[in-house]
mmCIF file of C-alpha atoms and ligand atoms in Angstrom:
data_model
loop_
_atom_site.group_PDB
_atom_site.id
_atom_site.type_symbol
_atom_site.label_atom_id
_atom_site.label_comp_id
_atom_site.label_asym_id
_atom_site.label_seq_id
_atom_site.Cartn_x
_atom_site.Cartn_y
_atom_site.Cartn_z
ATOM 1 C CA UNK A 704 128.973 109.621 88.671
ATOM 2 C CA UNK A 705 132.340 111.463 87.684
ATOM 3 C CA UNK A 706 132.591 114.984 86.855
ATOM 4 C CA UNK A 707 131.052 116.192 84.153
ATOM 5 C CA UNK A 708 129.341 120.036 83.514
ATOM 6 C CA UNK A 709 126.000 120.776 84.309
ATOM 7 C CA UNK A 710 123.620 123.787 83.626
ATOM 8 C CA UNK A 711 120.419 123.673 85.782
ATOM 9 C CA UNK A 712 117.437 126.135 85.882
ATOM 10 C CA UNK A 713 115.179 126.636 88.670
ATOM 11 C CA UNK A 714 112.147 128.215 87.754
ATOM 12 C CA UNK A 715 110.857 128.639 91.447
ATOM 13 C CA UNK A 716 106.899 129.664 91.330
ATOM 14 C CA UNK A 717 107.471 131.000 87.913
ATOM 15 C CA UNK A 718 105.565 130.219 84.168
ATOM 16 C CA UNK A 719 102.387 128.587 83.752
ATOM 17 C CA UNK A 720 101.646 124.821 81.995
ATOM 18 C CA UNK A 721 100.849 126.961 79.025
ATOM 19 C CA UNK A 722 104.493 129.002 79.272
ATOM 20 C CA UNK A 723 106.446 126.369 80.252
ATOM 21 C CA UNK A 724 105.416 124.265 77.257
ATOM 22 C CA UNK A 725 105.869 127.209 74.661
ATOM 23 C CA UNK A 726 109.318 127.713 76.622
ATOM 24 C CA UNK A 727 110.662 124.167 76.284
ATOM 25 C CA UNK A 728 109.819 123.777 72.824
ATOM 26 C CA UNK A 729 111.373 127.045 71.612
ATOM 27 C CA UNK A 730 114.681 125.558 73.759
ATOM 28 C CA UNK A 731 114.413 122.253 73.012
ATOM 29 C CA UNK A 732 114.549 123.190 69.096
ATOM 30 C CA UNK A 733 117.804 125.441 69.739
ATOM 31 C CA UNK A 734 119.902 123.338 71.787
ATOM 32 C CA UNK A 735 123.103 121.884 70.712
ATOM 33 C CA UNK A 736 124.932 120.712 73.220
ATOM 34 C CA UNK A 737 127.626 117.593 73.874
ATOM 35 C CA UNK A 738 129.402 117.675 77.095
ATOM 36 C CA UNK A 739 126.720 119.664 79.339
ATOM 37 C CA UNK A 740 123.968 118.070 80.934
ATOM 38 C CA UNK A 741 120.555 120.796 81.008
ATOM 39 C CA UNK A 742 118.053 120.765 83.349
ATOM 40 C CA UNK A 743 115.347 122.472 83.512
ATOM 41 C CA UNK A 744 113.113 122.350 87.270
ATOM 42 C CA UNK A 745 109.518 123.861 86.658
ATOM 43 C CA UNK A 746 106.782 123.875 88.826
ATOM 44 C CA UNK A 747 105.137 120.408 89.822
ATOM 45 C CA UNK A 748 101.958 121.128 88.066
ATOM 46 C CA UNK A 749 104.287 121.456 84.596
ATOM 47 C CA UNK A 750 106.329 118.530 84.775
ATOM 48 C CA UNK A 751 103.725 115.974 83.661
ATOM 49 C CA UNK A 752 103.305 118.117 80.334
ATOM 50 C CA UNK A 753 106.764 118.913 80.208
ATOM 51 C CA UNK A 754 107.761 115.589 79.941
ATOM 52 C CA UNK A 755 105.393 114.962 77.099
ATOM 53 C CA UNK A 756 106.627 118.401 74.809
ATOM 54 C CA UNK A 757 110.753 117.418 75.143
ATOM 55 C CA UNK A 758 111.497 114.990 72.676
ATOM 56 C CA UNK A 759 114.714 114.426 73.363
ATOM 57 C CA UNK A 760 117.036 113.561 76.169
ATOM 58 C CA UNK A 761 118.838 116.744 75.196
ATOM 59 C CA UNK A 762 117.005 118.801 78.290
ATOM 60 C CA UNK A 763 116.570 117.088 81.478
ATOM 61 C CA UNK A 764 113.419 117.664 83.916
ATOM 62 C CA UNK A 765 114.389 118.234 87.490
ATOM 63 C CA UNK A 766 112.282 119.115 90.219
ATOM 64 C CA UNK A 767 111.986 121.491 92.997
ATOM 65 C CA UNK A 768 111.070 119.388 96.118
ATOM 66 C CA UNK A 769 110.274 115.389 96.630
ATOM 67 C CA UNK A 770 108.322 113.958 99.594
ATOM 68 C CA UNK A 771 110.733 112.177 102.227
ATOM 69 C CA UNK A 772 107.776 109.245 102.201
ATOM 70 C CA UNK A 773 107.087 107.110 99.429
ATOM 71 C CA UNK A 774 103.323 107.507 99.646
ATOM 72 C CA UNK A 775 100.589 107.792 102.475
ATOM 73 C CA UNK A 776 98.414 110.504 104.171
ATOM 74 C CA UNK A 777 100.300 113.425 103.633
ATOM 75 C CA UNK A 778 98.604 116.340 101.894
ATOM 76 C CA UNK A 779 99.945 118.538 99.719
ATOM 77 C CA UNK A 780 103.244 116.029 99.305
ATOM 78 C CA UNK A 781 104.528 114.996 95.891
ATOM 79 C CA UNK A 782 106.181 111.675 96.143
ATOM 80 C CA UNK A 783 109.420 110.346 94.197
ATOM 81 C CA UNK A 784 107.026 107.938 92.401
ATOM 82 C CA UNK A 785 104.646 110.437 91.021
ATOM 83 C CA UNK A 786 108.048 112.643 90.080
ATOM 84 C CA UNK A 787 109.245 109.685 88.187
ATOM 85 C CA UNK A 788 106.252 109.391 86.443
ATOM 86 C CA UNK A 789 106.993 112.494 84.663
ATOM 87 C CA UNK A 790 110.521 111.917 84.106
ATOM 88 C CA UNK A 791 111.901 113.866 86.205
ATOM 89 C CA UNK A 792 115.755 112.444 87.093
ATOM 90 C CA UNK A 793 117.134 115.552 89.163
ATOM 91 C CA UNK A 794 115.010 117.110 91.955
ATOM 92 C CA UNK A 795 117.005 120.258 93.916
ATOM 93 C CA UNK A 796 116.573 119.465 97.694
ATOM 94 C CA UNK A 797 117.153 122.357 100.733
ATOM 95 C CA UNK A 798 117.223 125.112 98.702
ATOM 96 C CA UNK A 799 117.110 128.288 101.002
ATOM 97 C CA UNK A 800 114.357 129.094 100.016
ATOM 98 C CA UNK A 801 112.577 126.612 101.421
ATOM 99 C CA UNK A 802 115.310 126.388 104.193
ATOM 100 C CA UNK A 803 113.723 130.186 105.087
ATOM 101 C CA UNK A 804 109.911 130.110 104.132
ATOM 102 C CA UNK A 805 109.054 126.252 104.875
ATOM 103 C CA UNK A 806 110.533 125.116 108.048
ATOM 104 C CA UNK A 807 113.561 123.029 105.900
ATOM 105 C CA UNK A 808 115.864 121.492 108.069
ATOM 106 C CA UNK A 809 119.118 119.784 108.039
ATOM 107 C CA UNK A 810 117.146 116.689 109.284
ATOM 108 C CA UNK A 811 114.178 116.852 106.674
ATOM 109 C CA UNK A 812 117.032 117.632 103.802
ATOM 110 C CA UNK A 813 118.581 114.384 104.609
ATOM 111 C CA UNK A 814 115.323 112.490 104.391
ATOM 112 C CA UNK A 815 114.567 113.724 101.319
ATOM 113 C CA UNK A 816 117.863 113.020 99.861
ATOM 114 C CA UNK A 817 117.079 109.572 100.893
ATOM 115 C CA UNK A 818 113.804 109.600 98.948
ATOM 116 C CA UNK A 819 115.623 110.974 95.680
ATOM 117 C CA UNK A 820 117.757 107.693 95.815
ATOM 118 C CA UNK A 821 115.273 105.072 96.490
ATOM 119 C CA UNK A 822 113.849 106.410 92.945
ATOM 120 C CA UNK A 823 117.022 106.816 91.420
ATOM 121 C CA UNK A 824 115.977 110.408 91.017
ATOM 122 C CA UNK A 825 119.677 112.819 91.459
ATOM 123 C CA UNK A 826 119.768 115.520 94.825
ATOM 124 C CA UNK A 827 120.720 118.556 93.619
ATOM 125 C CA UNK A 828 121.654 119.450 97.471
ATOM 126 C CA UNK A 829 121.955 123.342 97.646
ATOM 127 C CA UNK A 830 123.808 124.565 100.758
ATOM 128 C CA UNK A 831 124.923 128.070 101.744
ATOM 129 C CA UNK A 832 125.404 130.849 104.069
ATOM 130 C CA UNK A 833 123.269 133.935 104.885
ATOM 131 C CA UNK A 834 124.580 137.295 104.923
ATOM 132 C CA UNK A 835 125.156 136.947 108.489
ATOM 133 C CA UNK A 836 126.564 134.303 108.733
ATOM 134 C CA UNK A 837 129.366 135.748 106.220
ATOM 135 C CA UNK A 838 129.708 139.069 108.042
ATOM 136 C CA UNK A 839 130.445 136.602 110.942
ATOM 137 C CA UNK A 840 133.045 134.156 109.784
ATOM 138 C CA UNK A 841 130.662 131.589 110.002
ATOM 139 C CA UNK A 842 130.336 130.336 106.806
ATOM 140 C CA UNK A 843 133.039 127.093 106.811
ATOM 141 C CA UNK A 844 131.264 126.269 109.737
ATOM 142 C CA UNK A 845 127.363 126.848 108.412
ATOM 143 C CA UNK A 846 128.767 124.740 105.049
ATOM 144 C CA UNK A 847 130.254 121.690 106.944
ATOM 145 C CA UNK A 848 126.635 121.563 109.149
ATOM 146 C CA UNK A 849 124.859 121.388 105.936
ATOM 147 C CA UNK A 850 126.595 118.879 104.566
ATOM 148 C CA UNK A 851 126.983 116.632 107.456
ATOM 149 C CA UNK A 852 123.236 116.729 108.168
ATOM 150 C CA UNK A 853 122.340 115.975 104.531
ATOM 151 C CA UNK A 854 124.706 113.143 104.073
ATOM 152 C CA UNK A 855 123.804 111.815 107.377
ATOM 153 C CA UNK A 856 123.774 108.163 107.204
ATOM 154 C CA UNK A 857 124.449 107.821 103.673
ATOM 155 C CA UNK A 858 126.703 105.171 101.769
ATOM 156 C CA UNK A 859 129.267 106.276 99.919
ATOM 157 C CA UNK A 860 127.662 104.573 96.326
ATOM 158 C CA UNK A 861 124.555 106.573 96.837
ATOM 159 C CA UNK A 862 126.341 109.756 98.064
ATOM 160 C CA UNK A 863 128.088 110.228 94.670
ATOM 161 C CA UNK A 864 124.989 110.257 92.796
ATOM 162 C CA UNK A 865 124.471 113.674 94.399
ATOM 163 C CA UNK A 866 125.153 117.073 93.137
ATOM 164 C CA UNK A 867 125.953 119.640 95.899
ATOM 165 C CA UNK A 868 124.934 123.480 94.825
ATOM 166 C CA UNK A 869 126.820 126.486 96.640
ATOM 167 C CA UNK A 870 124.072 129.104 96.697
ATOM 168 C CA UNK A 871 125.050 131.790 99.354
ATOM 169 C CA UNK A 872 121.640 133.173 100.482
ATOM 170 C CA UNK A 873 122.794 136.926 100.011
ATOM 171 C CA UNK A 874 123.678 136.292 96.363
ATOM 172 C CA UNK A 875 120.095 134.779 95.429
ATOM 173 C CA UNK A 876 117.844 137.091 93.895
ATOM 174 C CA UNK A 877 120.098 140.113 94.244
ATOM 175 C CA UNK A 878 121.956 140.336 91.363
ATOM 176 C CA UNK A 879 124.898 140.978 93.609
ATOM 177 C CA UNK A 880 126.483 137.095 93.001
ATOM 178 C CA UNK A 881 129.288 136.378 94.937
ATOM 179 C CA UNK A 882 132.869 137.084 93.377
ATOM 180 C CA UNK A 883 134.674 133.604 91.725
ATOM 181 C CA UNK A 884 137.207 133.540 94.582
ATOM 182 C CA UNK A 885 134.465 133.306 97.147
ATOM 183 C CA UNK A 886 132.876 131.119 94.878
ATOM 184 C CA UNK A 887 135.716 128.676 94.264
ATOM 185 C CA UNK A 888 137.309 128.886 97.896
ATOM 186 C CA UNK A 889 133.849 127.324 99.028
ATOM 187 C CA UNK A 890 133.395 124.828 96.453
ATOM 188 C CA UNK A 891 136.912 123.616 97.555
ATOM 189 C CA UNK A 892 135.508 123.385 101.451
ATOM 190 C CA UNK A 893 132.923 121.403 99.562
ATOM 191 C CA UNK A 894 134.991 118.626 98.670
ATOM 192 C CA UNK A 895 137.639 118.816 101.368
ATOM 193 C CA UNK A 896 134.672 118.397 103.846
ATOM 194 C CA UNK A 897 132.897 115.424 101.717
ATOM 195 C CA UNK A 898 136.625 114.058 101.708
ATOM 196 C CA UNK A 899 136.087 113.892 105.378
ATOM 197 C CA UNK A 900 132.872 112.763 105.624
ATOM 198 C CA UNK A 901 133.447 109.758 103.237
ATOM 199 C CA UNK A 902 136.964 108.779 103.463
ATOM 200 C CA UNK A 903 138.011 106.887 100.651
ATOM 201 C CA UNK A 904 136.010 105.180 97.758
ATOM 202 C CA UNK A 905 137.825 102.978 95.024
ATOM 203 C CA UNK A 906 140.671 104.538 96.006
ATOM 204 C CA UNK A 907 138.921 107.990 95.045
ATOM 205 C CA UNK A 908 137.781 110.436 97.757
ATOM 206 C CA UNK A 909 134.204 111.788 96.943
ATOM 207 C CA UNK A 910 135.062 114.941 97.296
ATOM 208 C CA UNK A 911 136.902 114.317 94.148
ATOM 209 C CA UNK A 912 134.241 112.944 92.246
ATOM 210 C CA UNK A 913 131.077 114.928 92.808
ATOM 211 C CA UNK A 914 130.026 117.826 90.753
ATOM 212 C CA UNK A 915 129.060 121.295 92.761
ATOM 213 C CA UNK A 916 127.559 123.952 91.445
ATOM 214 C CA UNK A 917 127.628 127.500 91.849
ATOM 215 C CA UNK A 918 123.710 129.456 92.362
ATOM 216 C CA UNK A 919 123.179 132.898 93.366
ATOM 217 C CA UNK A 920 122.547 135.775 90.590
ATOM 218 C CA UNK A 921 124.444 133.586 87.567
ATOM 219 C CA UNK A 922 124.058 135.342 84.402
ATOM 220 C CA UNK A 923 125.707 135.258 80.888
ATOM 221 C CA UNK A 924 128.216 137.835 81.884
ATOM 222 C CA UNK A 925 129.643 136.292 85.355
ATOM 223 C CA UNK A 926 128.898 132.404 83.940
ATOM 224 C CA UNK A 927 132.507 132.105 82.625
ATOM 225 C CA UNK A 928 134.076 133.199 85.915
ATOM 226 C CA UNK A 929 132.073 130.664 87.507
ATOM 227 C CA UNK A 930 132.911 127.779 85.362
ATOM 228 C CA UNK A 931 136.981 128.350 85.580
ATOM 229 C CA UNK A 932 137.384 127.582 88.913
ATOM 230 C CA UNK A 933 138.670 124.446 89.101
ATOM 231 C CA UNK A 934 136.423 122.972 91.995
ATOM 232 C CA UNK A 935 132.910 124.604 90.019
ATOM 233 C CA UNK A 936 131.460 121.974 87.896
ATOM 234 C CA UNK A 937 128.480 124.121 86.635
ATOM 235 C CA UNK A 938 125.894 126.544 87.287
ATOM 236 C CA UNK A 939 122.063 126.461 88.852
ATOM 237 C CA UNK A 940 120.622 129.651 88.037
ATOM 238 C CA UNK A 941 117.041 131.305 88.892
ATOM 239 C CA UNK A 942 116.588 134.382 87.412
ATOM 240 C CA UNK A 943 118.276 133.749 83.786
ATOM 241 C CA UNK A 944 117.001 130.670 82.913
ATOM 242 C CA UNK A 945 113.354 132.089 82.937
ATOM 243 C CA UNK A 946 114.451 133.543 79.382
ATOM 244 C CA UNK A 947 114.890 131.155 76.162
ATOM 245 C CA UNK A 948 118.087 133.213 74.982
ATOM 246 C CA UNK A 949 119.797 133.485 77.924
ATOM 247 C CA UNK A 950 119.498 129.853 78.652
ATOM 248 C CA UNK A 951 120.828 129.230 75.236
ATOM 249 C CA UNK A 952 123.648 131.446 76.017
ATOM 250 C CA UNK A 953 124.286 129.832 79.509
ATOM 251 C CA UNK A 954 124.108 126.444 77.822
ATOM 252 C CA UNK A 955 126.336 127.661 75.012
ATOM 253 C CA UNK A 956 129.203 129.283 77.821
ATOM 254 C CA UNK A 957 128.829 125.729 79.585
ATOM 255 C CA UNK A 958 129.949 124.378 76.590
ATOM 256 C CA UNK A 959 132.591 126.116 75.670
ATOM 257 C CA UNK A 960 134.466 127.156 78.951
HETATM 258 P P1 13P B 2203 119.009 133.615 90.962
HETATM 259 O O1 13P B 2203 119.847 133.093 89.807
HETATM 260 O O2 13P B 2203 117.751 134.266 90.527
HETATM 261 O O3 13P B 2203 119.830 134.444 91.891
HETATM 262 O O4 13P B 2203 118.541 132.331 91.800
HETATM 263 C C1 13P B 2203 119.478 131.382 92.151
HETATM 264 C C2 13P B 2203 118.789 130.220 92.739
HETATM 265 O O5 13P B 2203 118.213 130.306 93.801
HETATM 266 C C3 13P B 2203 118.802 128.954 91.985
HETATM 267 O O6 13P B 2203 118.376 127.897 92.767
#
């Protein structure tokens, strides 16, 4: 994959079938886009419907977690199988979220990361710090131990298929996002430290190549900020893409910044 914008929304345990249907039509209908790719990540119980209701490949469906084993006796697990049934090409892996509630590790990120590309299905890795960790001068430090546990023993060819998300914990939720220095000083670590961990590919470093994204209380008014630093390919946002019009207007900045 090369570089290219992106505009992803993840609806965490938000909207109903009934909602997320009404939503995506009402979208869907509005859209008009060229250059950014939309996704939207409802819950699991939505995507099967969801996939029926978008007629076009205008909006994406991503989801919010994938199984690290292809199938088996593991309650409560949704595999990469059953997430490609619905058409679901992105799927967000390690949010913080789950990173803080769930027992996520770096070890159970990479795993799953390995399930997204056995079904072709894009990581949409999310790493940041905590508040902390920040306070503490520990974020280069919390970044690179993300990364190099997610990409653990992954080629090169597969590891560019992945989009890495910057979502500093403090900023999620809070509607205090982090500035677009802070913002673009640690997408840079981003791809200096994938530059590292994968050397050289066709004579093109992936660090160079991937897209990252910047998550943590994106709205219509900081979005442009965001998308003008040079290492920020895009935007996942939580909050604002629960609402048809901002969305538009998210879609609609992507666009044109
Ligand atoms: P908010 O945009 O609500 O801060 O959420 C960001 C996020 O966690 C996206 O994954």
């Amino acid at each position: 994959m090369s570089r290219q914008k992106y505009l992803i929304g993840n609806w965490k345990m938000n909207n109903t079938i009934a909602k997320t249907e009404q939503f995506l039509l009402n979208f869907e209908k509005q859209l008009n886009t060229s250059k950014t790719t939309v996704v939207i990540a409802p819950s699991f119980v939505s995507l099967s419907s969801a996939s029926k209701v978008l007629k076009s490949d205008r909006v994406k469906l991503g989801a919010q977690n994938i199984a690290w084993e292809d199938s088996g006796a593991f309650t409560g697990e949704i595999s990469g199988e059953m997430l490609k049934e619905c058409k679901v090409t992105f799927c967000i892996v390690g949010h913080s979220e789950r990173r803080q509630y769930f027992g996520e590790s770096d070890e159970t990120v990479n795993k799953r990361i390995k399930a997204c590309l056995r079904q072709g299905i894009n990581p949409v890795l999310c790493v940041g710090e905590t508040l902390y960790e920040r306070q503490h001068n520990m974020t280069n430090q919390t970044i690179k131990r993300q990364l190099q546990g997610a990409f653990d023993s992954i080629a090169s060819q597969q590891a560019e298929k992945c989009i890495v998300a910057y979502e500093p914990v403090w900023a999620i939720g809070t509607g205090m996002s982090a500035n677009e220095a802070q913002a673009g000083q640690v997408a840079g670590q981003i791809r200096d430290c994938l530059s590292v961990l994968y050397p050289s590919l066709y004579g093109q470093e992936i660090g160079q190549k991937i897209c990252i994204l910047y998550g943590g209380s994106a709205n219509t008014k900081n979005a442009s900020l965001f998308l003008n630093c040079a290492d920020i390919d895009g935007l996942l946002v939580g909050g604002a893409s629960l609402f048809v019009d901002d969305f538009l207007q998210l879609a609609h900045i992507c666009e044109s910044v």
